Short mmCIF file of C-alpha atoms in Angstrom, two decimals:
data_model
loop_
_atom_site.label_atom_id
_atom_site.label_comp_id
_atom_site.label_asym_id
_atom_site.label_seq_id
_atom_site.Cartn_x
_atom_site.Cartn_y
_atom_site.Cartn_z
CA MET A 1 19.06 8.69 -60.14
CA THR A 2 17.05 7.58 -63.33
CA ILE A 3 17.39 4.37 -65.13
CA ARG A 4 18.80 6.62 -68.13
CA ARG A 5 21.13 7.98 -65.91
CA THR A 6 22.61 4.96 -64.57
CA TYR A 7 22.79 3.14 -68.03
CA SER A 8 24.96 6.33 -69.06
CA LEU A 9 27.39 5.87 -66.18
CA ILE A 10 27.75 2.15 -66.87
CA THR A 11 28.40 3.00 -70.33
CA ALA A 12 31.05 5.84 -69.77
CA SER A 13 32.70 3.15 -67.27
CA ALA A 14 32.62 0.43 -69.92
CA LEU A 15 34.33 3.02 -72.43
CA LEU A 16 36.92 3.96 -70.00
CA ALA A 17 37.79 0.31 -69.22
CA LEU A 18 38.50 -0.48 -72.75
CA LEU A 19 40.84 2.74 -73.19
CA PRO A 20 44.40 1.93 -73.23
CA GLY A 21 45.99 2.42 -69.93
CA ALA A 22 42.78 3.31 -68.21
CA ALA A 23 42.61 2.59 -64.60
CA ARG A 24 39.71 0.06 -63.15
CA ALA A 25 37.44 2.02 -60.48
CA ASP A 26 38.73 -0.80 -58.13
CA GLU A 27 42.01 -0.23 -58.60
CA ALA A 28 44.26 2.18 -56.09
CA PRO A 29 44.77 5.61 -57.85
CA VAL A 30 48.59 5.94 -59.08
CA LYS A 31 50.25 8.62 -57.46
CA GLU A 32 51.72 11.20 -59.48
CA LYS A 33 55.24 11.87 -59.25
CA PRO A 34 56.59 14.82 -57.53
CA PRO A 35 58.52 17.39 -59.40
CA GLU A 36 61.93 17.50 -59.23
CA LEU A 37 63.33 19.79 -56.26
CA ASP A 38 65.62 22.60 -57.03
CA ALA A 39 69.24 22.24 -55.39
CA PRO A 40 68.92 23.25 -51.55
CA ARG A 41 70.21 26.58 -51.33
CA PRO A 42 72.89 27.10 -48.44
CA PHE A 43 72.09 29.83 -45.76
CA LYS A 44 73.77 33.15 -45.52
CA LEU A 45 74.04 35.05 -42.36
CA PRO A 46 73.44 38.87 -43.09
CA ALA A 47 76.91 40.59 -42.23
CA PRO A 48 76.25 41.15 -38.50
CA THR A 49 78.05 44.05 -36.72
CA ARG A 50 79.91 42.65 -33.64
CA PHE A 51 81.56 44.51 -30.62
CA THR A 52 82.24 43.92 -26.99
CA LEU A 53 81.86 46.48 -24.45
CA PRO A 54 84.85 47.04 -21.82
CA ASN A 55 82.68 45.12 -19.30
CA GLY A 56 82.75 41.91 -21.51
CA LEU A 57 79.18 42.27 -22.71
CA LYS A 58 78.99 40.82 -26.08
CA VAL A 59 76.87 42.61 -28.71
CA SER A 60 75.83 41.43 -32.38
CA MET A 61 73.76 43.62 -34.68
CA VAL A 62 72.12 41.79 -37.63
CA PRO A 63 70.40 43.79 -40.27
CA TYR A 64 67.64 41.69 -41.74
CA GLY A 65 64.46 41.84 -43.89
CA THR A 66 62.64 44.88 -45.01
CA VAL A 67 59.81 45.01 -42.37
CA PRO A 68 60.38 48.26 -40.15
CA LYS A 69 60.66 46.14 -36.79
CA ALA A 70 63.41 45.14 -34.72
CA LEU A 71 64.13 42.25 -32.28
CA VAL A 72 66.25 43.15 -29.19
CA ARG A 73 66.94 40.14 -27.25
CA LEU A 74 69.61 39.72 -24.29
CA THR A 75 70.59 36.36 -23.37
CA VAL A 76 72.53 35.53 -20.24
CA GLN A 77 74.30 32.33 -19.49
CA VAL A 78 72.24 31.28 -16.68
CA GLY A 79 69.56 29.15 -16.38
CA ASN A 80 67.97 25.81 -14.45
CA ALA A 81 71.51 24.16 -14.74
CA ASP A 82 72.44 26.93 -12.32
CA ASP A 83 69.70 26.27 -9.91
CA PRO A 84 71.04 25.96 -6.45
CA ALA A 85 70.64 22.50 -4.76
CA GLY A 86 67.19 22.44 -3.08
CA GLN A 87 65.99 25.35 -5.18
CA THR A 88 64.94 23.87 -8.56
CA TRP A 89 63.18 26.63 -10.73
CA MET A 90 64.90 29.47 -9.11
CA ALA A 91 65.75 30.73 -12.39
CA ASP A 92 62.24 30.73 -13.27
CA LEU A 93 61.40 32.74 -10.30
CA THR A 94 64.27 35.08 -10.70
CA GLY A 95 63.16 35.66 -14.33
CA ASP A 96 59.44 36.19 -13.33
CA LEU A 97 60.48 38.80 -10.74
CA LEU A 98 62.38 40.82 -13.42
CA LEU A 99 59.22 41.89 -15.18
CA GLU A 100 57.67 43.06 -11.73
CA GLY A 101 59.22 46.22 -11.82
CA THR A 102 62.65 48.26 -11.62
CA LYS A 103 64.22 50.86 -9.35
CA THR A 104 62.17 53.38 -11.70
CA ARG A 105 59.47 51.62 -13.39
CA SER A 106 56.66 49.58 -12.04
CA ALA A 107 55.33 46.30 -13.80
CA THR A 108 52.75 48.12 -15.31
CA ARG A 109 55.01 50.99 -16.53
CA ILE A 110 57.21 48.35 -18.15
CA ALA A 111 54.32 46.87 -19.87
CA GLN A 112 52.77 50.45 -21.16
CA ASP A 113 56.41 51.47 -22.47
CA ALA A 114 56.87 48.60 -24.35
CA ALA A 115 53.17 48.86 -25.73
CA SER A 116 54.01 52.47 -26.80
CA MET A 117 56.58 51.10 -29.10
CA GLY A 118 54.42 48.31 -30.76
CA GLY A 119 55.69 45.67 -28.68
CA GLU A 120 56.23 43.90 -25.37
CA VAL A 121 59.07 42.43 -23.06
CA ALA A 122 59.07 38.91 -22.08
CA VAL A 123 61.74 36.89 -19.79
CA GLN A 124 62.16 33.25 -20.30
CA ALA A 125 64.43 31.10 -18.44
CA GLY A 126 65.64 28.06 -20.01
CA GLU A 127 68.14 25.01 -18.88
CA ASN A 128 71.40 27.01 -19.98
CA LEU A 129 70.08 30.85 -20.96
CA THR A 130 67.85 33.44 -19.82
CA THR A 131 66.40 35.99 -22.04
CA VAL A 132 65.00 39.22 -21.88
CA ALA A 133 63.37 40.44 -25.33
CA GLY A 134 61.12 42.74 -27.12
CA GLU A 135 60.15 43.23 -30.73
CA VAL A 136 59.36 46.97 -31.81
CA LEU A 137 58.87 49.10 -34.31
CA SER A 138 61.90 50.15 -35.70
CA GLU A 139 62.34 53.83 -34.53
CA PHE A 140 62.08 52.36 -31.09
CA ALA A 141 65.00 50.04 -31.15
CA PRO A 142 67.21 52.36 -28.95
CA ALA A 143 64.59 52.82 -26.62
CA MET A 144 64.04 49.13 -26.23
CA VAL A 145 67.59 48.52 -25.50
CA ASP A 146 67.09 51.02 -22.53
CA LEU A 147 64.25 49.06 -21.38
CA VAL A 148 65.70 45.66 -21.68
CA ALA A 149 68.88 47.12 -19.76
CA ASP A 150 66.55 48.62 -16.97
CA VAL A 151 64.62 45.21 -16.36
CA VAL A 152 68.02 43.04 -16.38
CA ARG A 153 70.38 45.56 -14.25
CA ASN A 154 67.72 47.14 -11.76
CA PRO A 155 65.08 44.75 -10.76
CA ALA A 156 63.02 45.98 -7.70
CA PHE A 157 62.07 42.59 -6.52
CA PRO A 158 58.68 43.76 -4.78
CA ASP A 159 57.69 41.66 -1.97
CA SER A 160 54.09 42.19 -2.91
CA GLU A 161 54.23 39.86 -5.87
CA LEU A 162 56.31 37.01 -4.25
CA ALA A 163 53.34 34.92 -3.15
CA ARG A 164 51.39 35.24 -6.54
CA LEU A 165 54.35 34.34 -8.43
CA LYS A 166 55.03 31.36 -6.11
CA ALA A 167 51.75 30.11 -6.43
CA ASN A 168 52.18 30.13 -10.39
CA LEU A 169 54.84 28.26 -10.20
CA GLU A 170 53.24 25.75 -7.67
CA ARG A 171 50.14 25.59 -10.20
CA ARG A 172 52.67 24.84 -13.13
CA LEU A 173 54.48 22.16 -11.07
CA SER A 174 51.01 20.38 -10.37
CA ILE A 175 49.98 20.20 -14.00
CA ALA A 176 53.16 18.89 -14.93
CA LYS A 177 53.43 16.26 -12.57
CA SER A 178 49.83 14.80 -13.63
CA GLN A 179 51.11 14.28 -17.13
CA SER A 180 52.62 10.85 -17.79
CA GLN A 181 54.84 12.57 -20.35
CA GLN A 182 56.13 15.04 -17.88
CA MET A 183 56.64 12.37 -15.09
CA ALA A 184 58.57 9.92 -17.49
CA LEU A 185 60.67 12.87 -18.74
CA GLU A 186 61.51 13.42 -14.83
CA ALA A 187 62.77 10.15 -14.46
CA PHE A 188 64.53 9.90 -17.51
CA ARG A 189 66.60 13.06 -16.78
CA ALA A 190 67.16 12.14 -13.20
CA ALA A 191 68.56 8.53 -14.55
CA MET A 192 70.56 10.25 -17.41
CA TYR A 193 72.27 12.99 -15.36
CA PRO A 194 72.16 11.21 -11.97
CA GLY A 195 72.76 13.60 -8.79
CA GLN A 196 73.37 16.56 -11.05
CA PRO A 197 71.33 19.85 -11.92
CA TYR A 198 70.55 18.62 -15.31
CA GLY A 199 69.21 15.63 -13.71
CA ARG A 200 66.51 17.76 -11.57
CA LEU A 201 63.63 18.72 -13.90
CA PHE A 202 60.90 19.76 -11.21
CA PRO A 203 61.21 20.93 -7.48
CA ALA A 204 60.29 18.74 -4.79
CA ALA A 205 56.72 19.15 -3.77
CA ASP A 206 56.86 21.82 -1.26
CA ALA A 207 60.21 23.28 -1.92
CA VAL A 208 58.46 26.35 -3.78
CA LYS A 209 56.86 27.60 -0.87
CA GLY A 210 60.24 27.96 0.64
CA TYR A 211 61.57 30.24 -1.67
CA THR A 212 62.22 33.78 -0.74
CA LEU A 213 62.97 37.21 -2.17
CA ALA A 214 66.67 36.73 -0.79
CA ASN A 215 67.13 33.62 -2.66
CA ALA A 216 66.26 35.16 -5.90
CA LYS A 217 68.25 38.22 -5.33
CA ALA A 218 71.15 36.19 -4.43
CA PHE A 219 70.79 34.19 -7.79
CA TRP A 220 70.20 37.41 -9.80
CA SER A 221 73.19 39.13 -8.21
CA GLY A 222 75.54 36.23 -8.41
CA HIS A 223 74.77 35.03 -12.00
CA PHE A 224 73.36 37.95 -14.06
CA GLY A 225 76.42 39.91 -15.48
CA ALA A 226 77.94 41.64 -18.33
CA ASP A 227 80.49 38.84 -18.99
CA ARG A 228 77.74 36.39 -19.28
CA SER A 229 75.84 38.14 -21.62
CA THR A 230 75.13 38.78 -25.25
CA LEU A 231 72.92 41.41 -26.95
CA TYR A 232 71.43 40.67 -30.29
CA VAL A 233 69.36 43.46 -32.36
CA VAL A 234 68.19 41.82 -35.74
CA GLY A 235 65.70 43.53 -38.01
CA VAL A 236 65.60 47.00 -39.57
CA PHE A 237 67.04 49.67 -37.30
CA ASP A 238 69.32 52.86 -37.18
CA ALA A 239 72.83 51.04 -36.45
CA LYS A 240 74.51 54.22 -35.13
CA ALA A 241 71.76 55.50 -32.61
CA THR A 242 71.03 51.72 -31.45
CA GLU A 243 74.97 51.09 -30.81
CA ALA A 244 75.14 54.42 -28.80
CA ALA A 245 72.21 53.18 -26.56
CA ILE A 246 73.85 49.92 -26.08
CA ARG A 247 76.86 51.64 -24.85
CA LYS A 248 75.02 53.86 -22.64
CA ALA A 249 72.48 51.45 -21.13
CA PHE A 250 74.85 48.75 -20.28
CA ASP A 251 78.05 50.82 -19.24
CA GLY A 252 79.18 49.98 -15.95
CA TRP A 253 77.19 46.58 -15.44
CA GLY A 254 79.32 44.31 -13.32
CA LYS A 255 80.13 40.60 -13.93
CA ALA A 256 78.74 37.51 -12.69
CA THR A 257 80.36 36.08 -9.43
CA ALA A 258 79.02 32.82 -9.37
CA ALA A 259 80.52 29.74 -11.17
CA ALA A 260 78.66 28.33 -13.96
CA ALA A 261 76.94 24.94 -13.92
CA PRO A 262 79.73 22.46 -14.82
CA ALA A 263 79.44 20.24 -17.84
CA PRO A 264 76.85 17.48 -17.60
CA LYS A 265 77.93 13.88 -17.19
CA ALA A 266 75.65 11.41 -18.69
CA ALA A 267 75.08 7.82 -17.60
CA THR A 268 76.32 5.10 -20.09
CA LYS A 269 74.91 2.16 -18.23
CA ARG A 270 71.84 0.46 -19.29
CA THR A 271 69.00 1.00 -16.72
CA LEU A 272 65.16 0.47 -16.49
CA THR A 273 62.73 2.67 -14.81
CA VAL A 274 59.10 1.98 -14.41
CA LEU A 275 56.74 4.29 -12.88
CA ASP A 276 52.94 2.69 -11.89
CA ARG A 277 50.20 4.46 -13.32
CA PRO A 278 47.43 1.92 -12.19
CA GLY A 279 44.39 1.92 -14.85
CA ALA A 280 46.48 3.91 -17.49
CA SER A 281 45.25 2.82 -21.09
CA GLN A 282 48.61 4.05 -22.67
CA SER A 283 52.37 3.59 -21.54
CA THR A 284 54.50 6.56 -21.87
CA VAL A 285 58.06 5.16 -23.27
CA ILE A 286 61.14 7.25 -23.47
CA LEU A 287 64.50 5.66 -24.03
CA GLY A 288 67.63 7.44 -25.04
CA MET A 289 71.45 7.43 -24.64
CA PRO A 290 74.42 10.06 -24.64
CA VAL A 291 75.84 11.39 -27.83
CA VAL A 292 78.16 14.05 -29.10
CA ASP A 293 77.44 17.62 -28.45
CA PRO A 294 77.18 20.38 -31.32
CA SER A 295 80.87 20.93 -30.97
CA SER A 296 81.73 17.63 -32.63
CA PRO A 297 82.43 17.18 -36.11
CA ASP A 298 79.88 14.49 -36.11
CA TYR A 299 76.76 16.48 -34.53
CA VAL A 300 75.54 17.45 -37.92
CA PRO A 301 75.58 13.84 -39.54
CA LEU A 302 74.12 12.84 -36.28
CA VAL A 303 70.99 15.18 -36.93
CA VAL A 304 70.56 13.51 -40.08
CA THR A 305 70.89 10.23 -38.67
CA ASN A 306 68.23 11.24 -36.12
CA ALA A 307 65.67 12.31 -38.82
CA LEU A 308 66.01 9.23 -40.86
CA LEU A 309 65.63 6.79 -37.58
CA GLY A 310 63.01 8.73 -35.81
CA GLY A 311 63.20 12.66 -36.02
CA SER A 312 60.86 13.37 -38.97
CA PHE A 313 57.44 12.12 -39.90
CA GLY A 314 58.61 10.02 -42.70
CA SER A 315 61.35 8.29 -40.30
CA ARG A 316 61.74 4.29 -39.76
CA ILE A 317 60.38 4.07 -36.25
CA THR A 318 57.48 6.56 -37.03
CA SER A 319 56.44 4.58 -40.21
CA ASN A 320 57.03 1.37 -38.39
CA ILE A 321 54.85 1.80 -35.02
CA ARG A 322 52.63 4.45 -36.28
CA GLU A 323 51.76 3.72 -39.75
CA GLN A 324 52.54 0.14 -39.86
CA LYS A 325 51.78 -1.36 -36.30
CA GLY A 326 49.12 1.21 -35.33
CA TYR A 327 50.72 1.44 -31.77
CA THR A 328 50.99 5.11 -31.17
CA TYR A 329 49.93 8.24 -32.67
CA SER A 330 52.95 10.78 -32.48
CA PRO A 331 56.28 9.17 -31.66
CA PHE A 332 59.31 11.07 -32.10
CA SER A 333 63.03 11.21 -31.65
CA GLN A 334 65.37 14.09 -30.91
CA VAL A 335 69.10 15.23 -30.34
CA SER A 336 68.43 17.18 -27.09
CA VAL A 337 71.49 19.42 -26.50
CA ARG A 338 72.55 21.60 -23.66
CA ARG A 339 76.22 23.43 -23.04
CA GLN A 340 78.71 20.72 -23.48
CA GLY A 341 76.35 17.62 -23.43
CA ALA A 342 73.71 16.14 -25.51
CA TYR A 343 71.61 12.97 -25.63
CA TRP A 344 69.40 11.18 -28.20
CA SER A 345 65.95 9.88 -27.25
CA GLU A 346 62.80 8.31 -28.81
CA ALA A 347 59.62 8.89 -26.97
CA ALA A 348 56.08 7.59 -27.80
CA ASP A 349 52.43 6.99 -25.97
CA VAL A 350 51.77 3.54 -27.09
CA THR A 351 48.69 1.29 -25.93
CA THR A 352 49.42 -0.81 -23.22
CA ALA A 353 49.03 -4.05 -24.37
CA VAL A 354 51.60 -3.40 -26.90
CA THR A 355 54.43 -1.57 -24.55
CA GLY A 356 56.99 -4.26 -24.94
CA ALA A 357 56.16 -4.69 -28.73
CA SER A 358 56.45 -1.02 -29.20
CA ILE A 359 60.23 -1.32 -27.42
CA LYS A 360 60.95 -4.20 -29.57
CA GLU A 361 60.42 -2.39 -32.93
CA ILE A 362 62.35 0.76 -31.56
CA PHE A 363 65.37 -1.21 -31.01
CA GLY A 364 64.96 -3.23 -33.94
CA GLU A 365 65.03 -0.28 -36.24
CA ILE A 366 67.94 0.90 -34.30
CA ASP A 367 69.68 -2.34 -34.89
CA ARG A 368 68.72 -2.27 -38.49
CA LEU A 369 70.12 1.30 -39.14
CA ARG A 370 73.38 -0.02 -37.47
CA ALA A 371 73.64 -3.20 -39.55
CA GLU A 372 73.13 -1.89 -42.79
CA PRO A 373 73.20 1.58 -44.77
CA PRO A 374 70.10 3.36 -45.77
CA ALA A 375 69.09 3.73 -49.40
CA ALA A 376 70.42 6.26 -51.30
CA ALA A 377 66.85 7.49 -52.29
CA GLU A 378 65.79 7.37 -48.60
CA LEU A 379 68.64 9.47 -47.20
CA LYS A 380 68.28 12.07 -50.23
CA GLY A 381 64.70 12.41 -49.02
CA ILE A 382 65.67 13.23 -45.33
CA GLN A 383 68.43 15.54 -46.54
CA ASN A 384 66.03 17.55 -48.31
CA TYR A 385 63.70 17.79 -45.70
CA LEU A 386 66.45 18.91 -43.31
CA ALA A 387 67.73 21.45 -45.75
CA GLY A 388 64.42 22.93 -46.34
CA THR A 389 63.47 23.39 -42.71
CA PHE A 390 66.68 24.61 -41.93
CA VAL A 391 65.99 27.63 -44.45
CA LEU A 392 62.55 28.23 -42.99
CA GLN A 393 63.95 28.21 -39.25
CA ASN A 394 66.13 31.14 -40.19
CA SER A 395 63.53 33.10 -42.06
CA SER A 396 62.64 35.47 -39.39
CA ARG A 397 64.16 37.89 -36.88
CA ALA A 398 63.61 35.58 -33.72
CA GLY A 399 65.06 32.44 -36.00
CA ILE A 400 68.39 34.90 -36.67
CA ALA A 401 68.59 35.51 -33.26
CA ASN A 402 68.01 31.75 -32.18
CA GLN A 403 70.76 30.64 -34.39
CA LEU A 404 73.47 33.24 -33.27
CA GLN A 405 72.33 32.11 -29.61
CA PHE A 406 73.08 28.34 -30.59
CA LEU A 407 76.62 29.47 -31.94
CA ALA A 408 77.50 31.37 -28.86
CA LEU A 409 76.39 28.59 -26.67
CA HIS A 410 78.30 25.94 -28.08
CA GLY A 411 81.25 27.92 -29.27
CA LEU A 412 80.92 27.72 -32.91
CA PRO A 413 81.89 29.87 -35.93
CA ASP A 414 79.56 31.68 -38.18
CA SER A 415 80.65 29.11 -40.92
CA TYR A 416 78.46 26.56 -39.04
CA LEU A 417 75.42 28.01 -40.54
CA SER A 418 76.70 28.96 -43.91
CA GLY A 419 78.03 25.35 -44.15
CA PHE A 420 75.15 23.49 -42.70
CA VAL A 421 73.38 22.82 -45.68
CA ALA A 422 76.20 21.66 -47.48
CA ARG A 423 77.14 19.10 -44.66
CA ILE A 424 73.74 17.96 -44.47
CA GLN A 425 73.65 16.70 -48.14
CA ALA A 426 77.54 15.48 -48.04
CA VAL A 427 76.43 12.79 -45.52
CA THR A 428 76.33 9.31 -47.02
CA PRO A 429 74.51 6.19 -46.24
CA GLU A 430 77.92 4.58 -44.85
CA GLU A 431 78.19 7.64 -42.51
CA ILE A 432 74.75 7.20 -41.27
CA THR A 433 75.54 3.40 -40.22
CA HIS A 434 78.88 4.43 -38.85
CA LEU A 435 77.09 7.40 -36.67
CA ALA A 436 74.43 5.03 -35.61
CA LYS A 437 77.10 2.23 -34.49
CA ALA A 438 79.05 4.58 -32.54
CA TYR A 439 76.43 6.63 -30.85
CA ILE A 440 73.14 4.90 -30.76
CA ARG A 441 74.09 2.24 -28.47
CA PRO A 442 71.56 -0.06 -26.91
CA GLU A 443 73.76 -1.38 -24.29
CA GLN A 444 73.80 2.15 -22.78
CA THR A 445 70.05 2.91 -22.95
CA THR A 446 68.12 4.74 -20.31
CA LEU A 447 64.84 3.31 -20.40
CA VAL A 448 61.58 4.58 -18.55
CA VAL A 449 58.26 3.38 -19.16
CA VAL A 450 55.05 4.89 -17.21
CA GLY A 451 51.97 2.76 -17.37
CA ASP A 452 49.78 0.17 -15.59
CA ARG A 453 52.66 -2.08 -13.91
CA LYS A 454 50.34 -5.09 -13.47
CA LEU A 455 49.92 -4.87 -17.39
CA ILE A 456 53.60 -4.07 -18.38
CA ASP A 457 55.92 -5.33 -15.95
CA GLU A 458 55.86 -8.98 -17.95
CA GLN A 459 56.36 -7.16 -21.18
CA LEU A 460 59.36 -5.19 -20.12
CA LYS A 461 61.20 -8.28 -18.60
CA PRO A 462 63.51 -8.66 -21.91
CA TYR A 463 64.45 -4.63 -21.63
CA ALA A 464 65.36 -4.78 -18.08
CA PRO A 465 69.37 -5.12 -17.45
CA ALA A 466 70.80 -8.00 -15.91
CA GLY A 467 70.25 -8.40 -12.06
CA GLN A 468 67.18 -6.27 -12.31
CA PRO A 469 63.85 -7.87 -11.60
#
């Protein structure tokens, strides 16, 4: 830089400093006030056509969007909660086998047929639901209905694929058991739902080796049936032709015979579980307690409470232990729901030296929310965030199907969706504090920590229940 150029810059800076309202170079820039947001729009579910077949299969057909594609998704109310004792992940193995061929199609033929329609077929087993789904070009919606029905009703269960599928599950188990987050979640769920299917996250080490085709066939024949299933068709499709295909493809499908998993019974006693991970530079912390499920009128306000406390990037716990203290990078909280049950939990990977300090801050934020209502402006920001993300979640064919699945699983009416944004906006600061007192109860905390015990045991002593060393 030349002397002349330097002089010019100094002069310009000096002149700027003399101007009224001009900022000094060493002052922090003043943030520009964001523009006012429009009022959040309520979500309007496109009018579905619903009917039930004589065998009990429920059908929802939802015209949505203008892109010439259609999602066909069958959901069966069966999942890992229905795994027999000693056969955890039987729902996963059964789901994997469904795609290995039917009585008239090989696995390759299933994939080719789906590809010829511009899509693919996927099977996914969850805690309460198993889905068989494909998204195809609009004109192929009836054909995809036929393919989905064939996969779920006529599986071939080929013995030739069993060893490979079990090896995949064992590989998946090995990876999960090597991750501290999964280790902590397994212990957390076992403590939250002791002795129940919801408390069994992973199979025992060698259990998968003993799973047989007979086990999978028994699981499928007992739990898969028309009376436990709902078919969703969402997108652009010929409604008349698609309904005719549904009635033909699922005609005569029988009912499930096995009992559904019982409702979970969550622990309400304060517990501390510590898993030793020698040499770990971080501790994985999960703490939580039972709360109401979506069938409760308190559920939606509780979603707001969670977002404010720890369930959003701007939440209190995240701001505290991430932004202010630097204890962790990605803490989060959630209301985790299942059929007829739910819990609230906060999880974080924290530096080993501040394991106890992090837990102290989390409980401190819980206590603060229980003691005093949040400021109206803070609550308004959270409400706008939730209203906006809710609309985004529903802006796809899969999003619409997800919401309808949610309603069916929890026995909710369509008005739950149309009234969601208004209910979010109606939550008051006093209601937040009331819900925090009612449901986020420290005396009912299930606390799990995975870390180097010789470095964290002393830090955890204040959080051990009475009588526990």
